[in-house]
PDB file of C-alpha atoms in Angstrom:
ATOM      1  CA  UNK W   1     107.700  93.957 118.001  1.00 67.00           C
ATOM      2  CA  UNK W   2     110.832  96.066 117.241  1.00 74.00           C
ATOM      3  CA  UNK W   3     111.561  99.574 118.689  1.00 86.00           C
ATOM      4  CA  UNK W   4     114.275 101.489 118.092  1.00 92.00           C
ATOM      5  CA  UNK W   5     116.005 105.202 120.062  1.00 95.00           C
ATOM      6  CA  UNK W   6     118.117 107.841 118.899  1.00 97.00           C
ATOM      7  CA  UNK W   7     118.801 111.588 119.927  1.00 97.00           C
ATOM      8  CA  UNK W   8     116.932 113.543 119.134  1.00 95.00           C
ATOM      9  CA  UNK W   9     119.539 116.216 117.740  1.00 97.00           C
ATOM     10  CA  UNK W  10     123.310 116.332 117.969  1.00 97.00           C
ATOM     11  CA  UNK W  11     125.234 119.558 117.163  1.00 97.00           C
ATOM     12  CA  UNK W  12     129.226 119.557 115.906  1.00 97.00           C
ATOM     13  CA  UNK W  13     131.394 122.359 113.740  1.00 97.00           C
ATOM     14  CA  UNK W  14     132.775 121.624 110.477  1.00 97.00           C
ATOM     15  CA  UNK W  15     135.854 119.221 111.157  1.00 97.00           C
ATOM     16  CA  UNK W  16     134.891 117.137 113.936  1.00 97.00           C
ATOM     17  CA  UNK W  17     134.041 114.087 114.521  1.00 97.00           C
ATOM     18  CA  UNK W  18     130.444 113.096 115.638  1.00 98.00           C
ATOM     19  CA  UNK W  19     128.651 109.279 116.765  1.00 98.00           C
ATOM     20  CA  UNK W  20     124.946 108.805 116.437  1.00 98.00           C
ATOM     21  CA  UNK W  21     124.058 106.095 119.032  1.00 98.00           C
ATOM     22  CA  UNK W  22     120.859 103.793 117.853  1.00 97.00           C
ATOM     23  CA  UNK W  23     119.868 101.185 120.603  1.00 97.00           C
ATOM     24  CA  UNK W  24     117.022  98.887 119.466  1.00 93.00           C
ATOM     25  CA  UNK W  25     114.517  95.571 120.673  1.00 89.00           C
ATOM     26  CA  UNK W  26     113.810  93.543 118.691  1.00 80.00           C
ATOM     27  CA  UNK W  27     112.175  89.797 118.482  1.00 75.00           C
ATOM     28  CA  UNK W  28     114.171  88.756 115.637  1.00 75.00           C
ATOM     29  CA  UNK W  29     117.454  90.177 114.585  1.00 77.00           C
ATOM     30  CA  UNK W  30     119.097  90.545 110.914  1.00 80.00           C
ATOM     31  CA  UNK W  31     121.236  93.616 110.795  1.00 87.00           C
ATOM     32  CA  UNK W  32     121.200  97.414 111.654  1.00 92.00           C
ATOM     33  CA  UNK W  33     121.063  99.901 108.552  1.00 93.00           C
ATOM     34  CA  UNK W  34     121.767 103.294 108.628  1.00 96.00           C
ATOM     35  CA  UNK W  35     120.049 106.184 106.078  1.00 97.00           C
ATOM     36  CA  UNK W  36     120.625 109.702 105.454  1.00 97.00           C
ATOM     37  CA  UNK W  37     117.984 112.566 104.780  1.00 97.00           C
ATOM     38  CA  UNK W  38     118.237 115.454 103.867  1.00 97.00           C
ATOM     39  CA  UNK W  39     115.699 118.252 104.383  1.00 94.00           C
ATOM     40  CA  UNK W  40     113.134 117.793 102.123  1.00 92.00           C
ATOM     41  CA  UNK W  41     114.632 115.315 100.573  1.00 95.00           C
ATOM     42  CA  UNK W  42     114.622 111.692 100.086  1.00 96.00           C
ATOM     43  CA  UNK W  43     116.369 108.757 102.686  1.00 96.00           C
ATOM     44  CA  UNK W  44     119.156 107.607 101.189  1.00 96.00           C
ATOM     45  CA  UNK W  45     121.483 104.249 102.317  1.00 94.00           C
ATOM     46  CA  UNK W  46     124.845 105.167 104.183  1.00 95.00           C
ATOM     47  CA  UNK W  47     125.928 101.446 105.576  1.00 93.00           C
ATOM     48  CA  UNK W  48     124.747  98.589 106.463  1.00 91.00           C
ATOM     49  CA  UNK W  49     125.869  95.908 109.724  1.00 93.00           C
ATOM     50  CA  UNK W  50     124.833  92.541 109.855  1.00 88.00           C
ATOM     51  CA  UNK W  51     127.763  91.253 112.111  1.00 91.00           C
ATOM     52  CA  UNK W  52     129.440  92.642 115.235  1.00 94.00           C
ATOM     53  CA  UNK W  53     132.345  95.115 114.506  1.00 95.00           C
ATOM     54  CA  UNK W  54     133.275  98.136 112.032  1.00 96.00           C
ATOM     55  CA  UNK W  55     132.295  98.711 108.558  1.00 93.00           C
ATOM     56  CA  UNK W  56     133.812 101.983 107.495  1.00 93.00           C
ATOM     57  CA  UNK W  57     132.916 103.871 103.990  1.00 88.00           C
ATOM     58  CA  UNK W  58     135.045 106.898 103.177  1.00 91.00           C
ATOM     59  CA  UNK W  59     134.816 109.634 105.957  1.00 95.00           C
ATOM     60  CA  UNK W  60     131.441 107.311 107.811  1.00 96.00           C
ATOM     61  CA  UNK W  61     131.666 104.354 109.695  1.00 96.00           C
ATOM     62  CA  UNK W  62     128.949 101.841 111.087  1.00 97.00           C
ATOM     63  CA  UNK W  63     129.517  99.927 114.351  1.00 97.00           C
ATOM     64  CA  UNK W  64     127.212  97.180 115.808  1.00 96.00           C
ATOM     65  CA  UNK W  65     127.221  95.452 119.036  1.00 95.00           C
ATOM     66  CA  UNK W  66     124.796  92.329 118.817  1.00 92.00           C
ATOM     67  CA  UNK W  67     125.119  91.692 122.358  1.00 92.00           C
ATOM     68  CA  UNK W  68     124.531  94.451 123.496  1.00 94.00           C
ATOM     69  CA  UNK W  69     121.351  95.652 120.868  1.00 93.00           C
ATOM     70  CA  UNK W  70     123.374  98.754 119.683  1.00 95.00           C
ATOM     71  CA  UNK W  71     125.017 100.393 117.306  1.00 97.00           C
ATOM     72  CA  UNK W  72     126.185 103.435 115.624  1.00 98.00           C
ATOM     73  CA  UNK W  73     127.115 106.045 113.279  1.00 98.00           C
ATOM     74  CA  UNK W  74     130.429 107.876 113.427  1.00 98.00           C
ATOM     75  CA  UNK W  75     130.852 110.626 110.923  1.00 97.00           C
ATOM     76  CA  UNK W  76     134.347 112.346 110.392  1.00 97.00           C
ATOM     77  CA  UNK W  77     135.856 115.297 109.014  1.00 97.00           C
ATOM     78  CA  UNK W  78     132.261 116.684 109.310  1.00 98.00           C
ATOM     79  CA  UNK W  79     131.252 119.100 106.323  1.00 97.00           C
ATOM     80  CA  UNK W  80     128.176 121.518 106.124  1.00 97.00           C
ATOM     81  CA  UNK W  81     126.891 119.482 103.624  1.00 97.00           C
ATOM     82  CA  UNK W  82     126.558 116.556 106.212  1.00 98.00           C
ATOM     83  CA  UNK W  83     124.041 118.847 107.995  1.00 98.00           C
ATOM     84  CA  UNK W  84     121.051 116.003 107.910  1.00 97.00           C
ATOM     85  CA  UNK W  85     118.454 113.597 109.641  1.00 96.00           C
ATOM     86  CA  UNK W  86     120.291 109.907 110.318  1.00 97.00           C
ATOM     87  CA  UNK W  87     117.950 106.820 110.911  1.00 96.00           C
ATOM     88  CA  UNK W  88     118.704 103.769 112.119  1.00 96.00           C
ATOM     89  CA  UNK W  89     116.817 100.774 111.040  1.00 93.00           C
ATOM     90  CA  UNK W  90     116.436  97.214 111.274  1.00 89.00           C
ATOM     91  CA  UNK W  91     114.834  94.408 109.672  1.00 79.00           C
ATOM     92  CA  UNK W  92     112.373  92.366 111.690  1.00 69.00           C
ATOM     93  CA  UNK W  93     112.400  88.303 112.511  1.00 62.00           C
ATOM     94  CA  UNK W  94     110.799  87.710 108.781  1.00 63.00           C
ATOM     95  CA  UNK W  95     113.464  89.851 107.176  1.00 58.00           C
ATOM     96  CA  UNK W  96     110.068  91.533 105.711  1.00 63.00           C
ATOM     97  CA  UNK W  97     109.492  94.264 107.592  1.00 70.00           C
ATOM     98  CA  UNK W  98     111.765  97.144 108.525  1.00 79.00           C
ATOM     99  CA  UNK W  99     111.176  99.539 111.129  1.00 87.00           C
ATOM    100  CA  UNK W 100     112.867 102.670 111.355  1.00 91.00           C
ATOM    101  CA  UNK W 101     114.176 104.961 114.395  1.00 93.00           C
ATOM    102  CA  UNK W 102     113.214 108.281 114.985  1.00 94.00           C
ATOM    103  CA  UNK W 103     115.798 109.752 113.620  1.00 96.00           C
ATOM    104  CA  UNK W 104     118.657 112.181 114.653  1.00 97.00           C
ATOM    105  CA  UNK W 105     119.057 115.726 113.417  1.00 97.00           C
ATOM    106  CA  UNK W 106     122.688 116.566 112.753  1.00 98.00           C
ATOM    107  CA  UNK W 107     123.981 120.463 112.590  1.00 97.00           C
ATOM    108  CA  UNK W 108     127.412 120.854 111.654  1.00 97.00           C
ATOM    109  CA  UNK W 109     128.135 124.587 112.350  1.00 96.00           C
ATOM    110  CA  UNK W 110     131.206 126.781 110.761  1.00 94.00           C
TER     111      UNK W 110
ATOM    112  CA  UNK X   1     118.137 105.160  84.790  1.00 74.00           C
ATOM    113  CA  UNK X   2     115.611 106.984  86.856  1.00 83.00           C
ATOM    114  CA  UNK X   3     115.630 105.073  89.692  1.00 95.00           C
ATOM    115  CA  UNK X   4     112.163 104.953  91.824  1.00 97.00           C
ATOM    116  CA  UNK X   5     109.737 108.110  90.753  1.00 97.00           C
ATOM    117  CA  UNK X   6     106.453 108.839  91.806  1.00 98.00           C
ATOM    118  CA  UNK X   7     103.279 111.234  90.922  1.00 97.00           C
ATOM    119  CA  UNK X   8     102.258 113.259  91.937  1.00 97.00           C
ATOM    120  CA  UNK X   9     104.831 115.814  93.875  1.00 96.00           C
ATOM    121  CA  UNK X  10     102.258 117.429  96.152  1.00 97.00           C
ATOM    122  CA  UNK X  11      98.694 117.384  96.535  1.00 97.00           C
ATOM    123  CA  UNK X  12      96.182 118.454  98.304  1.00 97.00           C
ATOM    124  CA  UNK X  13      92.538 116.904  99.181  1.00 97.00           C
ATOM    125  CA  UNK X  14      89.226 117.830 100.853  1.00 98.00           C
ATOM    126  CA  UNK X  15      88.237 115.248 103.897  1.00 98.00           C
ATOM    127  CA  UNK X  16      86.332 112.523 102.417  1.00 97.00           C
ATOM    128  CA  UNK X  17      88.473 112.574  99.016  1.00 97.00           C
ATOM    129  CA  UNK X  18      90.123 109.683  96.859  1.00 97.00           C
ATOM    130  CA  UNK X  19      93.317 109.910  95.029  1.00 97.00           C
ATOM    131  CA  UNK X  20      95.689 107.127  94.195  1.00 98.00           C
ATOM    132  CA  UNK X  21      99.829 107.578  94.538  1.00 98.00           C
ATOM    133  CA  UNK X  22     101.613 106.276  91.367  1.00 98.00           C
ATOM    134  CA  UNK X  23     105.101 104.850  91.844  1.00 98.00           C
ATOM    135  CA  UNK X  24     107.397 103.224  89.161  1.00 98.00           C
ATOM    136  CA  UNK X  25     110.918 101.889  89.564  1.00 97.00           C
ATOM    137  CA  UNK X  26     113.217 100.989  86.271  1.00 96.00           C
ATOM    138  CA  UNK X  27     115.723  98.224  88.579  1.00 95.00           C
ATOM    139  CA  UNK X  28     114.324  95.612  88.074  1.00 95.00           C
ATOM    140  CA  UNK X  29     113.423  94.988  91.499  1.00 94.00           C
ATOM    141  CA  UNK X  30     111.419  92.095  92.674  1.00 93.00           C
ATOM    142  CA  UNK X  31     109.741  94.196  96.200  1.00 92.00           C
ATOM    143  CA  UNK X  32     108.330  97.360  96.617  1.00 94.00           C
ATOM    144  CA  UNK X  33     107.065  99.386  99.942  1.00 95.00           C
ATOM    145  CA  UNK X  34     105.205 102.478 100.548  1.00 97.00           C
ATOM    146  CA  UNK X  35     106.281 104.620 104.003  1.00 97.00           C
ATOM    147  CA  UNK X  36     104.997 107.411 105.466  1.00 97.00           C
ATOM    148  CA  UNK X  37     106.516 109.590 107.138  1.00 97.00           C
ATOM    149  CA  UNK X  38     105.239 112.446 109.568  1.00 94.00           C
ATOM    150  CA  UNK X  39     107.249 116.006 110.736  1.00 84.00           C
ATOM    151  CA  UNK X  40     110.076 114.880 113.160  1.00 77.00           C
ATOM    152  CA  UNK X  41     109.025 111.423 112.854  1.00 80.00           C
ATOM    153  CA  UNK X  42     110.792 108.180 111.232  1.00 85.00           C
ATOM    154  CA  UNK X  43     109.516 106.289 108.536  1.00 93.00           C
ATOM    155  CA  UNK X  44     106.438 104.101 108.878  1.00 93.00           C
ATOM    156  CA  UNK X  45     105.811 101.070 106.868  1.00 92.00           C
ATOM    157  CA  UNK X  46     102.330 101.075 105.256  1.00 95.00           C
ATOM    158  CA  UNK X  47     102.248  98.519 102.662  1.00 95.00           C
ATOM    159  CA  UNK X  48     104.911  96.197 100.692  1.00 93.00           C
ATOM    160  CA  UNK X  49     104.932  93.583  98.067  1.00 93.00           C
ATOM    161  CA  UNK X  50     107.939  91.217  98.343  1.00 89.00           C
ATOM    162  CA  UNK X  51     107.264  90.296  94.619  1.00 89.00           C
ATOM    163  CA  UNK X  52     104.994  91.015  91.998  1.00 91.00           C
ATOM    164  CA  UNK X  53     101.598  89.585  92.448  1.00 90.00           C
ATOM    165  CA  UNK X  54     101.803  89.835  96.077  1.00 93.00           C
ATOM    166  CA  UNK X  55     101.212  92.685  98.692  1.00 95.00           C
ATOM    167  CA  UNK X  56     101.303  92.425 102.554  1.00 92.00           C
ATOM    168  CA  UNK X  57     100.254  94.522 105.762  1.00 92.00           C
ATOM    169  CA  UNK X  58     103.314  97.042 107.177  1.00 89.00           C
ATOM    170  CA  UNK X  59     103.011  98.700 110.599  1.00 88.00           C
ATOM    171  CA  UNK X  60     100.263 101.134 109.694  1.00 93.00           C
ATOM    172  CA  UNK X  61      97.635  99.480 106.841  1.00 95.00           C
ATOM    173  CA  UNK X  62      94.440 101.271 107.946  1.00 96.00           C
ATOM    174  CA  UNK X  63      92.977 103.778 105.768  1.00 97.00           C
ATOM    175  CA  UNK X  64      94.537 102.716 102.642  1.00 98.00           C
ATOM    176  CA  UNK X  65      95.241  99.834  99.886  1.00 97.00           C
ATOM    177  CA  UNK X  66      97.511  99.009  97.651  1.00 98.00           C
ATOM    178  CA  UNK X  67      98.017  97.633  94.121  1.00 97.00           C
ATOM    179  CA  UNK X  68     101.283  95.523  92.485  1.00 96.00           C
ATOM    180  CA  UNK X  69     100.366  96.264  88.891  1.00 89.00           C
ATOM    181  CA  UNK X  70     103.422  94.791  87.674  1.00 95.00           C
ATOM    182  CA  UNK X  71     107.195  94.262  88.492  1.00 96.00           C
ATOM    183  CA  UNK X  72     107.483  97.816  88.075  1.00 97.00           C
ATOM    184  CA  UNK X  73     104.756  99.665  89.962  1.00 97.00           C
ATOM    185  CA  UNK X  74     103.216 100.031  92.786  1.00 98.00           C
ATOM    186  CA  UNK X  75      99.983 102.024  93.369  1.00 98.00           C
ATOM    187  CA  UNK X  76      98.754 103.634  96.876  1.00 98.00           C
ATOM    188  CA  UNK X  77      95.167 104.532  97.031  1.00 98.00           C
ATOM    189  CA  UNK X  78      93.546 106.359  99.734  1.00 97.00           C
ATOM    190  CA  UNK X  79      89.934 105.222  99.455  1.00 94.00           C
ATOM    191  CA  UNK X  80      88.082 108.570 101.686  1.00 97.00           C
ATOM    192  CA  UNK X  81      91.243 110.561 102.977  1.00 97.00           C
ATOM    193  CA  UNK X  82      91.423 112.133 106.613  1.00 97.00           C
ATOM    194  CA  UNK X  83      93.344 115.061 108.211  1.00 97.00           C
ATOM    195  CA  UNK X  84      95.107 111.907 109.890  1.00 96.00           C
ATOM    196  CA  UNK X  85      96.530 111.267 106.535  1.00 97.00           C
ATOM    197  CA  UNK X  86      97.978 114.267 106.095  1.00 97.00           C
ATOM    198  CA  UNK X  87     101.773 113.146 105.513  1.00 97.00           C
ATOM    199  CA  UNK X  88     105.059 112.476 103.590  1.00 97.00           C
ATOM    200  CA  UNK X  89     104.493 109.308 101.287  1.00 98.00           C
ATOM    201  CA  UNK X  90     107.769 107.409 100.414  1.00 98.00           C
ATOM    202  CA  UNK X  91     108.058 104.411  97.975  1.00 98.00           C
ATOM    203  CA  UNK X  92     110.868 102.657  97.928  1.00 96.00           C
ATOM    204  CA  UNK X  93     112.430  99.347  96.154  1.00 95.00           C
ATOM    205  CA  UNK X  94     114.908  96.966  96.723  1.00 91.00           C
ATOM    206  CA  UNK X  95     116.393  93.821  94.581  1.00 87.00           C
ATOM    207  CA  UNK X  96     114.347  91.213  96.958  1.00 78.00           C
ATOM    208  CA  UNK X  97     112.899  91.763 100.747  1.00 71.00           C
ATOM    209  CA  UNK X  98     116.111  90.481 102.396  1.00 70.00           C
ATOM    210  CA  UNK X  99     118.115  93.290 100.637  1.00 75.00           C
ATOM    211  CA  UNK X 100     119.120  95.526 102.956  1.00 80.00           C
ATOM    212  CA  UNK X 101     119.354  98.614 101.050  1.00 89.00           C
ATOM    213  CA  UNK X 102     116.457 100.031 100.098  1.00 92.00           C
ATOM    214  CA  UNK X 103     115.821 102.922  97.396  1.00 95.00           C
ATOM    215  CA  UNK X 104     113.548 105.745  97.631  1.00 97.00           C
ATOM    216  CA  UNK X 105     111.583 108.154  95.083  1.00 97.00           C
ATOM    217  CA  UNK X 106     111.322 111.683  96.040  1.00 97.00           C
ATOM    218  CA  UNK X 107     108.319 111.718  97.575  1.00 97.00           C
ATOM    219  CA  UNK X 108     104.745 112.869  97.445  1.00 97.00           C
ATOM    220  CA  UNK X 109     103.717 115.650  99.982  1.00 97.00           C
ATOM    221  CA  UNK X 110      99.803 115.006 101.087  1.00 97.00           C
ATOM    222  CA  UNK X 111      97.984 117.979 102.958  1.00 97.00           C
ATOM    223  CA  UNK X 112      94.176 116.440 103.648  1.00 97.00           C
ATOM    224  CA  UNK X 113      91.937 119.956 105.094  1.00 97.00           C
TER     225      UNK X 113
END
């Protein structure tokens, strides 16, 4: 089976720079995806790693360690509008089935 | 283009109740999925179909079925709903099951009393 943790919540002010950790198991591995949601609203795709390293998208970066089953989210220059739940999620041995983390609740403050 | 929709928006149901959950995406997208997701909770696979003519078990089957009507829907249908069921139902799409990015419809909010 697959299982997946985040925080809970994580707090920053506008400007910062915050990282949303995501440490999973899994039998099978085939890359770590990362999804925003907003309240209310509907997930939508931020990044996606399949190898170990960076992959950076404007002001959001992805990083994934394979060897050591985690990975994250770094957001920069933080605006109120990033205010959101992040979820991790990853795909399982079959590449069928994904399972998704709990999620993190990110407050960016003024 | 509008992406992956679904009917209804909200709805709510008496214990014992059936109602099926209509989604529709215009991508041309060979697989489809149904989540659900619960307050404070991630997103929990119910049902997919990697292609049309074919559906398959997710995490969390019990309670409901599904149908692939064609490349471009995907039908939910809660046969005799339960306060257990109460939920956020996602459907989502993506080009073929080892697509990585998946996209989602708005949502249907389900309150079962």
């Amino acid at each position: 089976g697959q299982s997946l943790e985040q925080p809970s919540e994580v707090t920053a002010v506008e400007g910062a720079i915050v990282q949303i950790n995501c440490t999973y198991q899994t039998s099978g591995f085939y890359g770590l995806s990362w999804y925003q949601q907003h309240d209310g609203g509907a997930p939508t795709f931020l990044s996606y790693n399949a190898l170990d390293g960076l992959e950076e998208t404007g002001r959001f970066s992805s990083f994934l360690s394979r060897s050591d089953s985690y990975g994250y989210l770094l957001l920069q220059e933080l605006q109120m509008k990033d205010s959101a739940s992040y979820f991790c999620a990853v795909r399982d041995m079959y590449g069928q089935n994904f399972v998704f983390g709990p999620g993190t609740r990110l407050s960016v403050l003024p | 283009n509008a992406g992956v929709t679904q009917t209804p928006k909200f709805q709510v149901l008496k214990t014992g109740q059936s109602m099926t959950l209509q989604c529709a995406q215009d991508m041309n997208h060979n697989s489809m999925y149904w989540y659900r997701q619960d307050p404070g909770m991630g997103l929990r696979l119910i049902y997919y179909s990697a292609s049309e003519g074919t559906t398959d078990k997710g995490e969390v089957p019990n309670g409901y079925n599904v149908s692939r009507l064609n490349k471009r829907e995907f039908s939910l249908r809660l046969e005799s709903a339960a306060p257990s069921q109460t939920s956020v139902y996602f459907c989502a799409s993506s080009d073929d099951m080892g697509d990585y990015e998946q996209y989602f419809g708005p949502g249907t909010r389900l309150t079962v009393t």
